[in-house]
Tab-separated table of C-alpha atoms in Angstrom:
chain	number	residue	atom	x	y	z
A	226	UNK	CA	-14.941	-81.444	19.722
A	227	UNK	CA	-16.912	-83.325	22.594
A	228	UNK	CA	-20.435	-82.277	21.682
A	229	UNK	CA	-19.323	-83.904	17.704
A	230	UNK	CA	-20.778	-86.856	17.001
A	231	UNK	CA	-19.613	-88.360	13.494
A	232	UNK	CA	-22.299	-89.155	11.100
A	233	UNK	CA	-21.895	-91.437	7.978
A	234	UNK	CA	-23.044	-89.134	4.803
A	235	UNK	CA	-24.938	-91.615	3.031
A	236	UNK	CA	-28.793	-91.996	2.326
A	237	UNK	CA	-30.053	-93.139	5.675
A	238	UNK	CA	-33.321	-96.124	5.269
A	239	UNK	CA	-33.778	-96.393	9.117
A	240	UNK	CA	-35.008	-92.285	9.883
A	241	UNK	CA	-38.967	-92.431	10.906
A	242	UNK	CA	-40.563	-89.182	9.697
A	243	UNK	CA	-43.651	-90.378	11.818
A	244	UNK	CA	-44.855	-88.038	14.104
A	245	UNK	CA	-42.010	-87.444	16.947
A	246	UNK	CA	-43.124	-89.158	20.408
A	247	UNK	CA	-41.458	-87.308	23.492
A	248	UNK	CA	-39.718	-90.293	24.420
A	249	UNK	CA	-37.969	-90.236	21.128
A	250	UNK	CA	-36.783	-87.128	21.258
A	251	UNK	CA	-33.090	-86.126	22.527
A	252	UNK	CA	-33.684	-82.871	22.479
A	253	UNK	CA	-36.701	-83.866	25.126
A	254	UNK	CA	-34.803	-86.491	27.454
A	255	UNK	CA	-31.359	-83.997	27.531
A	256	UNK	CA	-33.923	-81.357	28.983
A	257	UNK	CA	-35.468	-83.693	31.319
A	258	UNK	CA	-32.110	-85.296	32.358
A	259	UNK	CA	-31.120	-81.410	33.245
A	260	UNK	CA	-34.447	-81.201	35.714
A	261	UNK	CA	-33.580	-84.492	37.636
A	262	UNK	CA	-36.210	-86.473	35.633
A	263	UNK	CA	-32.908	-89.334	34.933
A	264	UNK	CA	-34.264	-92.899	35.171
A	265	UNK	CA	-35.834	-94.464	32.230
A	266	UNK	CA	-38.846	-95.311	33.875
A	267	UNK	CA	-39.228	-91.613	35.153
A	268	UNK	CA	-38.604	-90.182	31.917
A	269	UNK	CA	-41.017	-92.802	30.058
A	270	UNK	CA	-43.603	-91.693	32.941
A	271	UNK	CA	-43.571	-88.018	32.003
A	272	UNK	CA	-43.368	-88.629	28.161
A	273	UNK	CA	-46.143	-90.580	28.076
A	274	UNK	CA	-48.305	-88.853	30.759
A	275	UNK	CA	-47.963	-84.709	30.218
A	276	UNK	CA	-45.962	-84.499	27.726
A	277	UNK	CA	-48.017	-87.047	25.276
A	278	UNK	CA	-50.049	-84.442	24.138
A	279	UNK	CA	-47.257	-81.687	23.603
A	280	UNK	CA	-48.484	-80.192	20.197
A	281	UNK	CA	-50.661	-77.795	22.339
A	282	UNK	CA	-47.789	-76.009	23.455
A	283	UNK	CA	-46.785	-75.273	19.597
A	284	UNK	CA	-46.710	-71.607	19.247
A	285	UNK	CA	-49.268	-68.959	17.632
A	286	UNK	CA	-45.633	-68.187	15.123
A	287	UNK	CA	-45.125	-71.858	14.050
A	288	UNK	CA	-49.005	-72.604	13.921
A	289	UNK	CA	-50.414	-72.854	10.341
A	290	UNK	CA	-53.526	-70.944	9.596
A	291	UNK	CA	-54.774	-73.088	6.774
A	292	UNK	CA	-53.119	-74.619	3.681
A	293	UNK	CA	-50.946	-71.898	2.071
A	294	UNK	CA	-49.899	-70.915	5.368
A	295	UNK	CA	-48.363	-74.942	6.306
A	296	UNK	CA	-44.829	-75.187	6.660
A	297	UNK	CA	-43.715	-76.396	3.481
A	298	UNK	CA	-40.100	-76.359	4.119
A	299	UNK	CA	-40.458	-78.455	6.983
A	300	UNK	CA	-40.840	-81.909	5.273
A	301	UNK	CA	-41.120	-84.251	8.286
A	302	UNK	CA	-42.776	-81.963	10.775
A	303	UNK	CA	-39.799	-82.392	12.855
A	304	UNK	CA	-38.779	-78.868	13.472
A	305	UNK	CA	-42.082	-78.060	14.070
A	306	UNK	CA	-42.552	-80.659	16.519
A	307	UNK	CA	-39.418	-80.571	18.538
A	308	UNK	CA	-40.254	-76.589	18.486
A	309	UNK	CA	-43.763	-77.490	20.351
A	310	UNK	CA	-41.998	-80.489	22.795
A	311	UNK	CA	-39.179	-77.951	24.014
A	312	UNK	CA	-42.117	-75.602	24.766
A	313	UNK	CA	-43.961	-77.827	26.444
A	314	UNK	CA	-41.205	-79.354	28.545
A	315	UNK	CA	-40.490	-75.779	29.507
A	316	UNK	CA	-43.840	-75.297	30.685
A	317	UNK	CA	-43.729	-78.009	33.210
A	318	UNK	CA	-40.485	-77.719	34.179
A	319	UNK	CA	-40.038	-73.714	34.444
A	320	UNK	CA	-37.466	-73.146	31.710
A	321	UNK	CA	-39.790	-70.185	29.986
A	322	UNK	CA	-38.098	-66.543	30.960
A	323	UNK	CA	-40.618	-64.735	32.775
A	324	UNK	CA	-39.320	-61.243	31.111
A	325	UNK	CA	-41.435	-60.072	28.400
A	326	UNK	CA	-38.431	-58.708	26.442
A	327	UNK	CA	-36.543	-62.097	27.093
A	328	UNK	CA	-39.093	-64.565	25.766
A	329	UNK	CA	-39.530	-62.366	22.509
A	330	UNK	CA	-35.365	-62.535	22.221
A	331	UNK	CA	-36.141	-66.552	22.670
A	332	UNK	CA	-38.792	-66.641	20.445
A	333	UNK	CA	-36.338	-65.181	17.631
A	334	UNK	CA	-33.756	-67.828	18.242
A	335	UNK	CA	-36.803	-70.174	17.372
A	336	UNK	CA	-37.413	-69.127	14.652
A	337	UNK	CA	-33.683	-68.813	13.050
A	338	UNK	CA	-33.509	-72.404	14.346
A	339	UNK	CA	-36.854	-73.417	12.826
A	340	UNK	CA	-35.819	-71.733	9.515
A	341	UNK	CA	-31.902	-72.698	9.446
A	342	UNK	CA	-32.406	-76.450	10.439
A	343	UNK	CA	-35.243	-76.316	7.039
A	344	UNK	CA	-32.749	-75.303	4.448
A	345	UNK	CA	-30.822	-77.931	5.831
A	346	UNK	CA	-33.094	-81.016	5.214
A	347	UNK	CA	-34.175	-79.140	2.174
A	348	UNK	CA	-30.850	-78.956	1.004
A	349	UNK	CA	-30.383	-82.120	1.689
A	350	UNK	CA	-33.542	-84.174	0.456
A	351	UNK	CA	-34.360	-81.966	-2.461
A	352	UNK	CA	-31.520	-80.233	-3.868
A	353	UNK	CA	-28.625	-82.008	-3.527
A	354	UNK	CA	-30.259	-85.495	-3.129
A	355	UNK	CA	-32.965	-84.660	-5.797
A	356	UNK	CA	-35.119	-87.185	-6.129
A	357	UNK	CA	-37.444	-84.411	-7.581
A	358	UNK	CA	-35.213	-84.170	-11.068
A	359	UNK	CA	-36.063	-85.190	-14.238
A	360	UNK	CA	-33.275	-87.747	-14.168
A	361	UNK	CA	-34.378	-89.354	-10.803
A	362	UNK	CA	-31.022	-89.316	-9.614
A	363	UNK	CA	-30.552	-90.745	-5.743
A	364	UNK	CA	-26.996	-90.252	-5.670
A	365	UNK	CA	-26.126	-87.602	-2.760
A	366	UNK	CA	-23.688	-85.250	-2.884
A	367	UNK	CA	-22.631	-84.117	0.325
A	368	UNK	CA	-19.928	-81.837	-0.766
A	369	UNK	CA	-22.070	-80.030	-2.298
A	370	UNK	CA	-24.507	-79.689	-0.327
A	371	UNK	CA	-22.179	-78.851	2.711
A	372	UNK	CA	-21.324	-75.701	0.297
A	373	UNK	CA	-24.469	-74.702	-0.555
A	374	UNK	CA	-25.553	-74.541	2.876
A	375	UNK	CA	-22.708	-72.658	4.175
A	376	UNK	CA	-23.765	-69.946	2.235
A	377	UNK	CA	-26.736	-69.930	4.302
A	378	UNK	CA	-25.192	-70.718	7.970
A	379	UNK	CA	-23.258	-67.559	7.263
A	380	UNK	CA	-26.328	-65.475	7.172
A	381	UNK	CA	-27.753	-66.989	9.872
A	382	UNK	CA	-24.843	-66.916	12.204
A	383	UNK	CA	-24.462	-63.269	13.022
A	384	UNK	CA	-28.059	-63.161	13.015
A	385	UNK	CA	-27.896	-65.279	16.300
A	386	UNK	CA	-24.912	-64.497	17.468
A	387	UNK	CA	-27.370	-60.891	17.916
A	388	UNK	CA	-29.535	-62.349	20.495
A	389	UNK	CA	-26.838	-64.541	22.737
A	390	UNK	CA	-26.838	-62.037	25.310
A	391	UNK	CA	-23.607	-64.403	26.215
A	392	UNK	CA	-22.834	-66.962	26.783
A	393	UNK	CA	-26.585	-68.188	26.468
A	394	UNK	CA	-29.431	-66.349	25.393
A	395	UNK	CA	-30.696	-64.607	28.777
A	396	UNK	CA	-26.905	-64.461	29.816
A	397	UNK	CA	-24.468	-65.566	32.187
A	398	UNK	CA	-27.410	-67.378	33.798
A	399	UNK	CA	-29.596	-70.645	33.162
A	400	UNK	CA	-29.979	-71.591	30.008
A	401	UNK	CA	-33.975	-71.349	29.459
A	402	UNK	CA	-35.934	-73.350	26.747
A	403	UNK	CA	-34.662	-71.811	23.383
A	404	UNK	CA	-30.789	-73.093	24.640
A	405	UNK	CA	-31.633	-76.131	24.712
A	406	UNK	CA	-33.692	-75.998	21.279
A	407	UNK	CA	-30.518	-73.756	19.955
A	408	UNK	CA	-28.026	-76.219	21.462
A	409	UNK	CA	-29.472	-79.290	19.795
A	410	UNK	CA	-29.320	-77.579	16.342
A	411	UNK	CA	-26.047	-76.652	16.084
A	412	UNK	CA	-25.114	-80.534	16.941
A	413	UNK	CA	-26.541	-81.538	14.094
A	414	UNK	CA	-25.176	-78.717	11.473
A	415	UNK	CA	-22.015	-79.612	13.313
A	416	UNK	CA	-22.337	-83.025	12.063
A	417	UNK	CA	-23.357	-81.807	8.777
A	418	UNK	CA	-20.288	-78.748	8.633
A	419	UNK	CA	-17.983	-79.550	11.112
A	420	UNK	CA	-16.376	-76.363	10.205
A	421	UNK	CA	-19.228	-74.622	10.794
A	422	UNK	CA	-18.632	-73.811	14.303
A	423	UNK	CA	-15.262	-73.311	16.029
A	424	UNK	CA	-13.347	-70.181	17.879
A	425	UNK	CA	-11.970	-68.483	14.767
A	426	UNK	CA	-15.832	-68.533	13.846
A	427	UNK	CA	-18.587	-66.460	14.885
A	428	UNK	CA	-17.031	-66.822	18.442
A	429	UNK	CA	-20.704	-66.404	20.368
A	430	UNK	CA	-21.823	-69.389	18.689
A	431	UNK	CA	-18.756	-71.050	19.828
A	432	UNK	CA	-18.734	-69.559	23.476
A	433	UNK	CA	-22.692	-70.895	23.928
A	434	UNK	CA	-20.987	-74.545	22.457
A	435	UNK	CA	-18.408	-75.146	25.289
A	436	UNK	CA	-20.400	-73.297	28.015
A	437	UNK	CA	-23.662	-75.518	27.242
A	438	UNK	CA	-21.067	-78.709	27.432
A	439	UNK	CA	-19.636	-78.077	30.380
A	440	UNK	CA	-22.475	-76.390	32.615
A	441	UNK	CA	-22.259	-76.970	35.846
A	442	UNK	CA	-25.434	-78.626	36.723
A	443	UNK	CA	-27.511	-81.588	35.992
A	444	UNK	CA	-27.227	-81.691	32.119
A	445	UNK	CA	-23.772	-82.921	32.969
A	446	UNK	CA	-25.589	-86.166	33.312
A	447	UNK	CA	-26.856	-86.005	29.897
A	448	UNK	CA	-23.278	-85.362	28.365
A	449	UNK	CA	-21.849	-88.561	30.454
A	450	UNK	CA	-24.459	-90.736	28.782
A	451	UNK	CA	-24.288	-93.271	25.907
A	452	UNK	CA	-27.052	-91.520	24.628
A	453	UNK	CA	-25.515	-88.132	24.058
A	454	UNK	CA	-22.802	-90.064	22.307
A	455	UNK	CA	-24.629	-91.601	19.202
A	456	UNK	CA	-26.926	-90.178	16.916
A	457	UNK	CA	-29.186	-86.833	15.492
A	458	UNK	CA	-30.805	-84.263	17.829
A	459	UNK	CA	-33.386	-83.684	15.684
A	460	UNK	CA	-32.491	-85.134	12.087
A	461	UNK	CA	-29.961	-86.944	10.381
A	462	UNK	CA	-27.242	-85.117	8.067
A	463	UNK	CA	-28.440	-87.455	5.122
A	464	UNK	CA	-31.386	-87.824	2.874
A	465	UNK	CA	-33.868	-89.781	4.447
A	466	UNK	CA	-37.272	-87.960	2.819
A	467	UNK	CA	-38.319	-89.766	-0.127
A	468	UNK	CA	-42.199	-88.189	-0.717
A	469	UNK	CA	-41.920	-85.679	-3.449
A	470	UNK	CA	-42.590	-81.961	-3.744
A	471	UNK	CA	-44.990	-79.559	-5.828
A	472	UNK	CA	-42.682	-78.644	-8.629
A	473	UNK	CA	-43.852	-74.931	-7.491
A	474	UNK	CA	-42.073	-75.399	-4.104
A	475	UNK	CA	-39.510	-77.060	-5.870
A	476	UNK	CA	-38.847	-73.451	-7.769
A	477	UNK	CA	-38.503	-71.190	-4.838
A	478	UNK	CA	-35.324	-73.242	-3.431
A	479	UNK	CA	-33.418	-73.121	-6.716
């Protein structure tokens, strides 16, 4: 497929789970490359001007309250970070559906993708890579891990496949924030499953793929660049989180 980009399934050393800068983020320059923001210079200009301070745009949903309300599953903050950079890049840039109904459909697709793209690195970094276990094994497994989260994609899939009104979320119309956020995701289990997704498979899913790719308007930039061409949307399909885990959390997975 076009929007595949091949991965190499071993433990990545290079990943920073720092906290995400806008200018780091494809999710962030595909969405500004789609609103005419294209040179370098202009997209360093927003990054590090409005957009520098984009956790304030994090939802009330994804916020935590204290402690035992934190994110657990989320080990580098990422999904919770791209989550509040696609907000506030829609803010800005008027990719938030005005329709009451609409932004609690997009909201939804957050959260599957928040909560899908976390069993994923979970999967990845704790259970199959398990540097948790008794025997301190770092040998990764991808086989199984791609099986054990299959199990998962297919409960997520029809679940989204329920609010892609078709072929995005709002329609046969502009793709608003949560596309872009939804778009980047499936990249990346793509890379992970690349069986995951195809026509014979939850065919909304697979509609919202090739419609995304070949939209007819600026994002077509994006797609023609190097950039789209190499690399994670959000996070690599390899271990690449090496902190370890309360053995309590460690429970609730297994």
């Amino acid at each position: 497929q076009h929007y595949f980009i091949q991965s190499n399934l071993s433990v990545s050393q290079h990943i920073s789970t720092m906290p995400l800068k806008a200018l780091d983020s494809k999710v962030c320059r595909m969405m500004l490359t789609s609103r005419m923001v294209l040179s370098d210079e202009q997209q360093r200009h927003v990054c590090e001007g409005d957009l520098a301070s984009y956790m304030i745009a994090c939802p009330d949903w994804l916020k935590a309250k204290d402690d035992s309300s934190k994110n657990w599953m989320d080990l580098d903050n990422k999904m919770t970070e791209t989550v509040a950079l696609v907000r506030a890049v829609a803010h800005k840039y008027f990719l938030l559906p005005e329709d009451p109904a609409m932004f609690a459909r997009a909201e939804e697709v957050e959260k599957l993708c928040f909560n899908i793209m976390n069993t994923m690195v979970y999967l990845i970094n704790k259970i199959c890579y398990a540097p948790n276990s008794p025997e301190g094994t770092n040998d990764f497994d991808p086989e199984y891990a791609r099986t054990r989260f299959l199990v998962k994609y297919n409960q997520f899939a029809p679940k989204l496949e329920e609010l892609l009104e078709g072929p995005f979320i709002m329609g046969d119309t502009l793709p608003i924030h949560a596309d872009y956020l939804l778009y980047a995701c499936l990249v990346d289990i793509k890379n992970f499953v690349p069986n995951a997704i195809g026509p014979d498979k939850h065919p909304k899913i697979h509609d919202f793929m090739e419609k995304f790719w070949s939209y007819r308007s600026p994002i077509r930039r994006w797609f023609k660049s190097n950039e789209s061409k190499t690399g994670e949307y959000i996070r690599p399909c390899v271990p690449h989180i090496t902190e370890l885990l309360p053995e309590t959390h460690m429970a609730d997975m297994h």
